[in-house]
Amino acid sequence: MNSDLPRWATNVALPMLNLLSAMLVAAGVIYLLGESPIEALGIMLRSALGNVEGFGYTLFYATTFIFTGLSVSIAMQAGLFNIGSDGQMYLGGLGLTLVMLQFDASLPAWILIPLALTGAAVFGAAWAFIPGYLQAKRGSHVVVTTIMFNFIAASLMNFIIITYMIPTGEQNPASRVFAENGWLPRLNSLIPALGDTPLNLTFIFAVVCLFAYGVIVWRTRWGYALRAAGKSAHAAQYAGISIATVIIVTMLVSGAFAGVAAMNSLAGSMHYLSLNFTSGAGFIGIAVALMGRQHPVGIFMSALLFGILIQGGFDLSLEKSNIPSETFVFIQGLIILFCGAMENMYAPTLSRLLNRKWGKHV
C-alpha cells in the first residue's frame, strides 16, 4: 500500500504518525483517569531523561529491548514473525544460569562471562530452532508454534526453578545468587555521574550487535538471501536460495539474540534466575521491531522510547496514584496496534498529500 511513498516517508513519517496516534489515545485515557496528560508527560520525561541517573535506568531497560527487537527484526527480514522471543529469552536465562551455577566458583570473570553469554545464546537459539524446523520441514506456521513455545517455556521454567534451583531453606522461587566474578561490570565505574544504576556492559554489546546486524543484513551474501526470501520466497528459490535453510538459520540467530537479552538483567542487575524475569520484554521487542522498521537506528530509537516509558512510567505511577502501572502496558499495546496492525493507516492520505505538493516525483 505504501510502495509509492519515498523512503523517508515510509521509514520516518509513518512511524511518527502512528506513534503520535498512540500517544493521543493514551493522553485521552490519562485525562479520563483525572490527570493532566501534559503534566504526566512532563513527569515522565524528567524522570527518564531529566537527570543522568534516570537516563542510566532508561538505557538499562532499552538494552534488553534492543536485543528482543533485534530478535524479532531479523526474523521479519526473512518474512517470519517470531512471537516467541519472550520464551527464548527465558530459556536463554536458564542457559546463562546453568553456566554460572556450575562455574562461578572456579572460573575467572574473563572466561566465565563469555561462557555464560554463549550459554544464553545457545539455549535461546535451541528454543527457536524447533519452530523454525517445523515451518521449514513440516509447514507449521512459525507464528502459531512460537506462541505455543512461550507457554511451554513458562511452564518448563516454573518446574525447573521450583524443583531444582531453590536453595535449601529458601522460599523465594529463584536460584542462588551468582558469585561476584559472574557480575557484569556496571558503567558507573567508568561514568560515576550515572550513580547507582544497573546500566552495564551489555549496553555496549547491544550497540555492537546493532552495528553487526546492519552489516550482515545489508552487506553480506547471507543477508541478501535473507531479504530475498522475505520479499518473495518463490523468486528466491528460483534463484537457487534454499528457503528451508534460510528459515532455520534465521530462527537460530533470532533465538540467540533473544537469549542474550537475559544477560542484561541476570548478569548485569539481578545476579540470580527468578520466575518471570523477562517481564514481557520479548513482546515489547515486537513493537520495537515494527516501529523501528527493522533498521538499526530505528530499533535503537524505539528501544529508547520503551525505556522512557518504563522508567518514566514507574515514577509517574508513584507521583500520580490515579494512574496505575498497568496503564503503561496499555500504552505499549497501543503502540503495537498503531505501528503493527494499523501501520499503513496514514499511507494513502500521506501519498495523496505528497503527490499534490510535488506531483509524482516524490
mmCIF file of C-alpha atoms in Angstrom:
data_model
loop_
_atom_site.group_PDB
_atom_site.id
_atom_site.type_symbol
_atom_site.label_atom_id
_atom_site.label_comp_id
_atom_site.label_asym_id
_atom_site.label_seq_id
_atom_site.Cartn_x
_atom_site.Cartn_y
_atom_site.Cartn_z
ATOM 1 C CA MET A 1 0.000 0.000 0.000
ATOM 2 C CA ASN A 2 2.854 2.427 0.753
ATOM 3 C CA SER A 3 5.211 1.275 -2.027
ATOM 4 C CA ASP A 4 4.731 4.613 -3.862
ATOM 5 C CA LEU A 5 5.950 6.612 -0.877
ATOM 6 C CA PRO A 6 9.551 7.836 -0.641
ATOM 7 C CA ARG A 7 11.777 6.054 1.829
ATOM 8 C CA TRP A 8 11.814 8.947 4.318
ATOM 9 C CA ALA A 9 8.009 8.883 4.459
ATOM 10 C CA THR A 10 7.843 5.116 4.953
ATOM 11 C CA ASN A 11 10.655 4.882 7.497
ATOM 12 C CA VAL A 12 10.160 8.136 9.416
ATOM 13 C CA ALA A 13 6.866 9.898 8.734
ATOM 14 C CA LEU A 14 4.542 6.890 9.026
ATOM 15 C CA PRO A 15 6.079 5.555 12.280
ATOM 16 C CA MET A 16 5.934 9.043 13.796
ATOM 17 C CA LEU A 17 2.286 9.482 12.804
ATOM 18 C CA ASN A 18 1.452 6.070 14.228
ATOM 19 C CA LEU A 19 3.305 6.840 17.450
ATOM 20 C CA LEU A 20 1.553 10.205 17.740
ATOM 21 C CA SER A 21 -1.808 8.477 17.313
ATOM 22 C CA ALA A 22 -0.985 6.008 20.080
ATOM 23 C CA MET A 23 0.151 8.836 22.363
ATOM 24 C CA LEU A 24 -3.023 10.839 21.705
ATOM 25 C CA VAL A 25 -5.188 7.873 22.666
ATOM 26 C CA ALA A 26 -3.029 7.332 25.757
ATOM 27 C CA ALA A 27 -3.389 11.024 26.634
ATOM 28 C CA GLY A 28 -7.153 10.611 26.426
ATOM 29 C CA VAL A 29 -7.026 7.676 28.831
ATOM 30 C CA ILE A 30 -4.876 9.642 31.306
ATOM 31 C CA TYR A 31 -7.359 12.539 31.079
ATOM 32 C CA LEU A 32 -10.243 10.162 31.817
ATOM 33 C CA LEU A 33 -8.315 8.957 34.868
ATOM 34 C CA GLY A 34 -8.496 12.504 36.186
ATOM 35 C CA GLU A 35 -4.938 13.661 35.471
ATOM 36 C CA SER A 36 -3.390 16.174 33.083
ATOM 37 C CA PRO A 37 -1.721 14.453 30.108
ATOM 38 C CA ILE A 38 0.752 17.349 29.725
ATOM 39 C CA GLU A 39 1.750 17.185 33.382
ATOM 40 C CA ALA A 40 2.061 13.397 33.156
ATOM 41 C CA LEU A 41 4.302 13.712 30.102
ATOM 42 C CA GLY A 42 6.482 16.227 31.916
ATOM 43 C CA ILE A 43 6.923 13.901 34.899
ATOM 44 C CA MET A 44 7.836 11.005 32.627
ATOM 45 C CA LEU A 45 10.404 12.974 30.650
ATOM 46 C CA ARG A 46 12.011 14.445 33.762
ATOM 47 C CA SER A 47 12.259 11.015 35.337
ATOM 48 C CA ALA A 48 13.619 9.247 32.244
ATOM 49 C CA LEU A 49 15.749 11.966 30.641
ATOM 50 C CA GLY A 50 15.949 14.896 33.045
ATOM 51 C CA ASN A 51 18.839 13.597 35.122
ATOM 52 C CA VAL A 52 21.835 11.361 34.483
ATOM 53 C CA GLU A 53 20.732 8.635 36.897
ATOM 54 C CA GLY A 54 17.266 8.428 35.375
ATOM 55 C CA PHE A 55 18.798 8.297 31.913
ATOM 56 C CA GLY A 56 21.006 5.425 33.099
ATOM 57 C CA TYR A 57 17.929 3.449 34.060
ATOM 58 C CA THR A 58 16.302 4.315 30.726
ATOM 59 C CA LEU A 59 19.306 2.935 28.838
ATOM 60 C CA PHE A 60 19.317 -0.148 31.066
ATOM 61 C CA TYR A 61 15.741 -1.008 30.110
ATOM 62 C CA ALA A 62 16.399 -0.080 26.476
ATOM 63 C CA THR A 63 19.317 -2.533 26.336
ATOM 64 C CA THR A 64 17.040 -5.532 26.818
ATOM 65 C CA PHE A 65 14.595 -4.169 24.241
ATOM 66 C CA ILE A 66 17.393 -3.731 21.695
ATOM 67 C CA PHE A 67 18.113 -7.459 21.842
ATOM 68 C CA THR A 68 14.475 -8.555 21.713
ATOM 69 C CA GLY A 69 13.886 -6.010 18.934
ATOM 70 C CA LEU A 70 16.813 -7.485 17.001
ATOM 71 C CA SER A 71 15.372 -10.949 17.590
ATOM 72 C CA VAL A 72 12.052 -10.012 16.007
ATOM 73 C CA SER A 73 13.613 -7.821 13.308
ATOM 74 C CA ILE A 74 15.983 -10.363 11.814
ATOM 75 C CA ALA A 75 13.146 -12.879 11.592
ATOM 76 C CA MET A 76 10.952 -10.281 9.872
ATOM 77 C CA GLN A 77 13.694 -9.697 7.298
ATOM 78 C CA ALA A 78 13.116 -13.306 6.206
ATOM 79 C CA GLY A 79 9.336 -12.914 6.230
ATOM 80 C CA LEU A 80 8.981 -14.687 9.585
ATOM 81 C CA PHE A 81 7.036 -13.328 12.554
ATOM 82 C CA ASN A 82 8.810 -14.666 15.626
ATOM 83 C CA ILE A 83 6.448 -14.047 18.544
ATOM 84 C CA GLY A 84 8.462 -16.402 20.737
ATOM 85 C CA SER A 85 11.266 -14.039 21.791
ATOM 86 C CA ASP A 86 9.953 -13.939 25.351
ATOM 87 C CA GLY A 87 10.197 -17.718 25.713
ATOM 88 C CA GLN A 88 13.589 -17.755 24.006
ATOM 89 C CA MET A 89 14.843 -15.096 26.412
ATOM 90 C CA TYR A 90 13.503 -17.180 29.296
ATOM 91 C CA LEU A 91 15.437 -20.257 28.113
ATOM 92 C CA GLY A 92 18.478 -18.074 27.451
ATOM 93 C CA GLY A 93 18.341 -17.110 31.110
ATOM 94 C CA LEU A 94 18.386 -20.788 32.013
ATOM 95 C CA GLY A 95 21.469 -21.415 29.852
ATOM 96 C CA LEU A 96 23.251 -18.473 31.434
ATOM 97 C CA THR A 97 22.309 -19.580 34.948
ATOM 98 C CA LEU A 98 23.445 -23.166 34.457
ATOM 99 C CA VAL A 99 26.880 -21.907 33.423
ATOM 100 C CA MET A 100 27.031 -19.523 36.378
ATOM 101 C CA LEU A 101 25.952 -22.088 38.959
ATOM 102 C CA GLN A 102 28.405 -24.643 37.642
ATOM 103 C CA PHE A 103 31.492 -22.496 37.127
ATOM 104 C CA ASP A 104 31.199 -19.213 39.033
ATOM 105 C CA ALA A 105 33.294 -20.592 41.896
ATOM 106 C CA SER A 106 36.082 -21.917 39.704
ATOM 107 C CA LEU A 107 36.483 -19.729 36.597
ATOM 108 C CA PRO A 108 37.763 -16.158 36.358
ATOM 109 C CA ALA A 109 35.390 -13.481 35.091
ATOM 110 C CA TRP A 110 37.098 -13.127 31.701
ATOM 111 C CA ILE A 111 36.243 -16.771 30.929
ATOM 112 C CA LEU A 112 33.020 -17.110 32.913
ATOM 113 C CA ILE A 113 31.132 -14.169 31.406
ATOM 114 C CA PRO A 114 31.772 -15.073 27.724
ATOM 115 C CA LEU A 115 30.866 -18.671 28.574
ATOM 116 C CA ALA A 116 27.613 -17.530 30.201
ATOM 117 C CA LEU A 117 26.891 -15.348 27.162
ATOM 118 C CA THR A 118 27.412 -18.373 24.934
ATOM 119 C CA GLY A 119 25.099 -20.468 27.125
ATOM 120 C CA ALA A 120 22.370 -17.818 26.864
ATOM 121 C CA ALA A 121 22.718 -17.615 23.074
ATOM 122 C CA VAL A 122 22.779 -21.405 22.603
ATOM 123 C CA PHE A 123 19.711 -22.047 24.771
ATOM 124 C CA GLY A 124 17.779 -19.212 23.109
ATOM 125 C CA ALA A 125 18.737 -20.472 19.650
ATOM 126 C CA ALA A 126 17.820 -24.055 20.546
ATOM 127 C CA TRP A 127 14.364 -22.975 21.688
ATOM 128 C CA ALA A 128 13.836 -21.107 18.404
ATOM 129 C CA PHE A 129 15.205 -23.974 16.304
ATOM 130 C CA ILE A 130 12.188 -26.221 16.810
ATOM 131 C CA PRO A 131 9.584 -23.739 15.452
ATOM 132 C CA GLY A 132 11.977 -22.889 12.622
ATOM 133 C CA TYR A 133 12.472 -26.540 11.733
ATOM 134 C CA LEU A 134 8.733 -27.212 11.915
ATOM 135 C CA GLN A 135 7.988 -24.418 9.448
ATOM 136 C CA ALA A 136 10.876 -25.245 7.115
ATOM 137 C CA LYS A 137 10.311 -29.002 7.016
ATOM 138 C CA ARG A 138 6.698 -29.578 8.095
ATOM 139 C CA GLY A 139 4.898 -26.402 7.061
ATOM 140 C CA SER A 140 3.799 -25.489 10.592
ATOM 141 C CA HIS A 141 3.345 -21.719 10.791
ATOM 142 C CA VAL A 142 6.009 -20.074 12.937
ATOM 143 C CA VAL A 143 3.514 -17.645 14.487
ATOM 144 C CA VAL A 144 1.469 -20.489 15.957
ATOM 145 C CA THR A 145 4.433 -22.553 17.129
ATOM 146 C CA THR A 146 6.306 -19.646 18.717
ATOM 147 C CA ILE A 147 3.187 -18.603 20.646
ATOM 148 C CA MET A 148 2.842 -22.169 21.895
ATOM 149 C CA PHE A 149 6.511 -22.303 22.837
ATOM 150 C CA ASN A 150 6.138 -19.199 25.004
ATOM 151 C CA PHE A 151 3.633 -21.055 27.170
ATOM 152 C CA ILE A 152 5.746 -24.216 27.159
ATOM 153 C CA ALA A 153 8.804 -22.196 28.208
ATOM 154 C CA ALA A 154 6.897 -20.587 31.087
ATOM 155 C CA SER A 155 5.683 -23.968 32.377
ATOM 156 C CA LEU A 156 9.065 -25.622 31.915
ATOM 157 C CA MET A 157 10.925 -22.838 33.708
ATOM 158 C CA ASN A 158 8.396 -22.868 36.528
ATOM 159 C CA PHE A 159 9.065 -26.603 37.013
ATOM 160 C CA ILE A 160 12.869 -26.312 36.777
ATOM 161 C CA ILE A 161 13.234 -23.327 39.091
ATOM 162 C CA ILE A 162 10.866 -24.576 41.793
ATOM 163 C CA THR A 163 12.029 -28.200 41.650
ATOM 164 C CA TYR A 164 15.780 -27.879 41.222
ATOM 165 C CA MET A 165 17.068 -24.344 41.780
ATOM 166 C CA ILE A 166 15.660 -23.009 45.038
ATOM 167 C CA PRO A 167 18.425 -23.253 47.669
ATOM 168 C CA THR A 168 17.672 -25.384 50.709
ATOM 169 C CA GLY A 169 15.743 -23.444 53.312
ATOM 170 C CA GLU A 170 14.752 -20.637 50.938
ATOM 171 C CA GLN A 171 11.164 -19.766 49.966
ATOM 172 C CA ASN A 172 11.826 -17.329 47.120
ATOM 173 C CA PRO A 173 11.313 -19.098 43.743
ATOM 174 C CA ALA A 174 14.773 -18.244 42.446
ATOM 175 C CA SER A 175 18.254 -19.679 42.110
ATOM 176 C CA ARG A 176 21.085 -18.795 44.456
ATOM 177 C CA VAL A 177 22.935 -15.535 43.823
ATOM 178 C CA PHE A 178 25.827 -15.795 41.369
ATOM 179 C CA ALA A 179 29.369 -15.277 42.652
ATOM 180 C CA GLU A 180 30.615 -11.727 42.137
ATOM 181 C CA ASN A 181 33.016 -12.706 39.359
ATOM 182 C CA GLY A 182 29.888 -13.513 37.329
ATOM 183 C CA TRP A 183 28.504 -9.996 37.715
ATOM 184 C CA LEU A 184 28.870 -7.790 34.653
ATOM 185 C CA PRO A 185 30.764 -4.542 35.340
ATOM 186 C CA ARG A 186 28.463 -1.539 35.603
ATOM 187 C CA LEU A 187 29.156 1.571 33.567
ATOM 188 C CA ASN A 188 29.027 3.805 36.633
ATOM 189 C CA SER A 189 32.559 2.592 37.331
ATOM 190 C CA LEU A 190 33.558 4.491 34.180
ATOM 191 C CA ILE A 191 30.961 7.278 34.481
ATOM 192 C CA PRO A 192 30.408 7.955 38.201
ATOM 193 C CA ALA A 193 27.691 10.508 37.394
ATOM 194 C CA LEU A 194 25.393 7.618 36.472
ATOM 195 C CA GLY A 195 25.028 6.954 40.175
ATOM 196 C CA ASP A 196 23.700 3.656 41.463
ATOM 197 C CA THR A 197 22.163 2.468 38.196
ATOM 198 C CA PRO A 198 22.264 -1.091 36.796
ATOM 199 C CA LEU A 199 23.449 0.052 33.345
ATOM 200 C CA ASN A 200 26.226 -2.369 32.472
ATOM 201 C CA LEU A 201 28.484 -3.633 29.691
ATOM 202 C CA THR A 202 25.547 -5.334 27.998
ATOM 203 C CA PHE A 203 24.583 -1.904 26.651
ATOM 204 C CA ILE A 204 27.907 -1.634 24.806
ATOM 205 C CA PHE A 205 27.451 -5.141 23.455
ATOM 206 C CA ALA A 206 23.911 -4.262 22.320
ATOM 207 C CA VAL A 207 25.227 -1.319 20.287
ATOM 208 C CA VAL A 208 27.865 -3.591 18.722
ATOM 209 C CA CYS A 209 25.135 -6.104 17.836
ATOM 210 C CA LEU A 210 23.071 -3.345 16.195
ATOM 211 C CA PHE A 211 26.040 -2.454 14.005
ATOM 212 C CA ALA A 212 26.726 -6.122 13.206
ATOM 213 C CA TYR A 213 23.057 -6.663 12.337
ATOM 214 C CA GLY A 214 23.144 -3.772 9.865
ATOM 215 C CA VAL A 215 26.319 -5.040 8.201
ATOM 216 C CA ILE A 216 25.155 -8.652 7.994
ATOM 217 C CA VAL A 217 21.667 -7.904 6.668
ATOM 218 C CA TRP A 218 22.644 -5.294 4.057
ATOM 219 C CA ARG A 219 26.297 -6.022 3.276
ATOM 220 C CA THR A 220 26.681 -9.808 3.120
ATOM 221 C CA ARG A 221 25.648 -12.597 0.800
ATOM 222 C CA TRP A 222 23.651 -14.299 3.538
ATOM 223 C CA GLY A 223 21.868 -11.036 4.286
ATOM 224 C CA TYR A 224 20.888 -10.778 0.635
ATOM 225 C CA ALA A 225 19.491 -14.324 0.725
ATOM 226 C CA LEU A 226 17.649 -13.452 3.935
ATOM 227 C CA ARG A 227 15.982 -10.378 2.429
ATOM 228 C CA ALA A 228 15.281 -12.109 -0.877
ATOM 229 C CA ALA A 229 13.463 -14.924 0.919
ATOM 230 C CA GLY A 230 11.478 -12.345 2.873
ATOM 231 C CA LYS A 231 10.444 -10.403 -0.221
ATOM 232 C CA SER A 232 9.488 -13.408 -2.366
ATOM 233 C CA ALA A 233 10.164 -16.983 -1.321
ATOM 234 C CA HIS A 234 9.304 -18.319 -4.786
ATOM 235 C CA ALA A 235 11.666 -15.926 -6.584
ATOM 236 C CA ALA A 236 14.440 -16.636 -4.074
ATOM 237 C CA GLN A 237 14.033 -20.371 -4.504
ATOM 238 C CA TYR A 238 14.103 -19.957 -8.286
ATOM 239 C CA ALA A 239 17.406 -18.073 -7.846
ATOM 240 C CA GLY A 240 18.887 -21.062 -6.014
ATOM 241 C CA ILE A 241 18.371 -19.955 -2.423
ATOM 242 C CA SER A 242 17.344 -22.739 -0.029
ATOM 243 C CA ILE A 243 14.290 -21.349 1.765
ATOM 244 C CA ALA A 244 14.390 -24.097 4.390
ATOM 245 C CA THR A 245 17.996 -23.238 5.251
ATOM 246 C CA VAL A 246 17.197 -19.522 5.441
ATOM 247 C CA ILE A 247 14.261 -20.174 7.788
ATOM 248 C CA ILE A 248 16.201 -22.444 10.137
ATOM 249 C CA VAL A 249 19.359 -20.284 10.280
ATOM 250 C CA THR A 250 17.327 -17.109 10.717
ATOM 251 C CA MET A 251 15.341 -18.574 13.600
ATOM 252 C CA LEU A 252 18.582 -19.743 15.240
ATOM 253 C CA VAL A 253 20.019 -16.222 15.044
ATOM 254 C CA SER A 254 16.709 -14.731 16.183
ATOM 255 C CA GLY A 255 16.586 -17.034 19.194
ATOM 256 C CA ALA A 256 20.232 -16.297 20.024
ATOM 257 C CA PHE A 257 19.522 -12.546 20.136
ATOM 258 C CA ALA A 258 16.571 -13.168 22.450
ATOM 259 C CA GLY A 259 18.619 -15.462 24.661
ATOM 260 C CA VAL A 260 21.422 -12.911 25.002
ATOM 261 C CA ALA A 261 18.852 -10.364 26.221
ATOM 262 C CA ALA A 262 18.857 -12.276 29.520
ATOM 263 C CA MET A 263 22.434 -11.137 30.180
ATOM 264 C CA ASN A 264 21.329 -7.579 30.910
ATOM 265 C CA SER A 265 19.038 -8.371 33.810
ATOM 266 C CA LEU A 266 20.513 -11.615 35.163
ATOM 267 C CA ALA A 267 24.260 -10.958 34.930
ATOM 268 C CA GLY A 268 24.037 -7.172 34.967
ATOM 269 C CA SER A 269 21.479 -6.443 37.668
ATOM 270 C CA MET A 270 19.643 -9.264 39.498
ATOM 271 C CA HIS A 271 22.506 -11.810 39.645
ATOM 272 C CA TYR A 272 20.123 -14.758 40.004
ATOM 273 C CA LEU A 273 17.422 -16.514 37.990
ATOM 274 C CA SER A 274 13.832 -15.933 39.080
ATOM 275 C CA LEU A 275 10.368 -16.695 37.786
ATOM 276 C CA ASN A 276 9.089 -14.372 35.047
ATOM 277 C CA PHE A 277 12.273 -12.313 34.980
ATOM 278 C CA THR A 278 11.592 -11.393 31.335
ATOM 279 C CA SER A 279 8.613 -9.212 32.339
ATOM 280 C CA GLY A 280 7.260 -9.350 28.790
ATOM 281 C CA ALA A 281 10.424 -7.956 27.184
ATOM 282 C CA GLY A 282 10.021 -10.339 24.246
ATOM 283 C CA PHE A 283 6.620 -8.895 23.408
ATOM 284 C CA ILE A 284 7.945 -5.335 23.654
ATOM 285 C CA GLY A 285 10.547 -6.449 21.113
ATOM 286 C CA ILE A 286 7.701 -6.898 18.602
ATOM 287 C CA ALA A 287 6.749 -3.231 18.973
ATOM 288 C CA VAL A 288 10.416 -2.183 18.795
ATOM 289 C CA ALA A 289 10.893 -4.075 15.526
ATOM 290 C CA LEU A 290 7.663 -2.795 13.973
ATOM 291 C CA MET A 291 8.173 0.806 14.967
ATOM 292 C CA GLY A 292 11.880 0.740 14.110
ATOM 293 C CA ARG A 293 11.185 -0.669 10.636
ATOM 294 C CA GLN A 294 13.827 -3.362 11.273
ATOM 295 C CA HIS A 295 16.576 -0.775 10.826
ATOM 296 C CA PRO A 296 19.424 -0.500 13.386
ATOM 297 C CA VAL A 297 18.835 3.200 14.072
ATOM 298 C CA GLY A 298 15.087 2.685 14.253
ATOM 299 C CA ILE A 299 15.491 -0.269 16.638
ATOM 300 C CA PHE A 300 17.710 1.803 18.935
ATOM 301 C CA MET A 301 15.315 4.758 18.981
ATOM 302 C CA SER A 302 12.283 2.526 19.529
ATOM 303 C CA ALA A 303 14.015 0.657 22.349
ATOM 304 C CA LEU A 304 14.906 4.014 23.897
ATOM 305 C CA LEU A 305 11.261 5.073 23.697
ATOM 306 C CA PHE A 306 10.130 1.991 25.578
ATOM 307 C CA GLY A 307 12.919 2.524 28.085
ATOM 308 C CA ILE A 308 11.483 6.007 28.662
ATOM 309 C CA LEU A 309 8.003 4.549 29.112
ATOM 310 C CA ILE A 310 9.232 2.020 31.684
ATOM 311 C CA GLN A 311 11.415 4.416 33.698
ATOM 312 C CA GLY A 312 9.146 7.445 33.399
ATOM 313 C CA GLY A 313 6.012 5.394 33.937
ATOM 314 C CA PHE A 314 7.345 3.955 37.180
ATOM 315 C CA ASP A 315 7.891 7.391 38.719
ATOM 316 C CA LEU A 316 4.634 8.703 37.282
ATOM 317 C CA SER A 317 2.623 5.916 38.929
ATOM 318 C CA LEU A 318 4.318 6.799 42.237
ATOM 319 C CA GLU A 319 3.507 10.501 41.962
ATOM 320 C CA LYS A 320 0.028 10.092 40.498
ATOM 321 C CA SER A 321 -1.926 7.396 42.310
ATOM 322 C CA ASN A 322 -4.781 7.723 39.816
ATOM 323 C CA ILE A 323 -2.506 6.342 37.075
ATOM 324 C CA PRO A 324 -1.804 2.654 37.781
ATOM 325 C CA SER A 325 1.304 0.972 36.415
ATOM 326 C CA GLU A 326 -0.906 -1.177 34.165
ATOM 327 C CA THR A 327 -1.609 1.966 32.142
ATOM 328 C CA PHE A 328 1.792 1.636 30.521
ATOM 329 C CA VAL A 329 1.113 -1.920 29.452
ATOM 330 C CA PHE A 330 -1.939 -0.450 27.744
ATOM 331 C CA ILE A 331 0.217 2.221 26.086
ATOM 332 C CA GLN A 332 2.632 -0.447 24.852
ATOM 333 C CA GLY A 333 -0.331 -2.286 23.372
ATOM 334 C CA LEU A 334 -1.466 0.896 21.638
ATOM 335 C CA ILE A 335 1.953 1.342 20.068
ATOM 336 C CA ILE A 336 1.900 -2.251 18.829
ATOM 337 C CA LEU A 337 -1.615 -1.699 17.447
ATOM 338 C CA PHE A 338 -0.823 1.519 15.566
ATOM 339 C CA CYS A 339 2.692 0.558 14.447
ATOM 340 C CA GLY A 340 1.764 -3.030 13.592
ATOM 341 C CA ALA A 341 -1.800 -3.857 12.627
ATOM 342 C CA MET A 342 -2.545 -0.267 11.541
ATOM 343 C CA GLU A 343 0.907 0.726 10.270
ATOM 344 C CA ASN A 344 -0.382 1.780 6.827
ATOM 345 C CA MET A 345 -3.425 3.667 8.082
ATOM 346 C CA TYR A 346 -1.980 7.055 7.074
ATOM 347 C CA ALA A 347 -0.218 5.866 3.916
ATOM 348 C CA PRO A 348 -2.996 6.725 1.389
ATOM 349 C CA THR A 349 -3.514 10.208 2.848
ATOM 350 C CA LEU A 350 0.221 10.886 3.022
ATOM 351 C CA SER A 351 0.664 9.681 -0.560
ATOM 352 C CA ARG A 352 -2.094 11.985 -1.801
ATOM 353 C CA LEU A 353 -0.582 14.964 0.053
ATOM 354 C CA LEU A 354 2.881 14.349 -1.371
ATOM 355 C CA ASN A 355 1.556 13.843 -4.891
ATOM 356 C CA ARG A 356 -0.481 17.043 -4.634
ATOM 357 C CA LYS A 357 2.526 19.065 -3.462
ATOM 358 C CA TRP A 358 5.319 17.608 -5.595
ATOM 359 C CA GLY A 359 3.496 15.618 -8.251
ATOM 360 C CA LYS A 360 4.542 12.018 -8.964
ATOM 361 C CA HIS A 361 8.249 12.678 -8.396
ATOM 362 C CA VAL A 362 8.347 12.023 -4.621
#
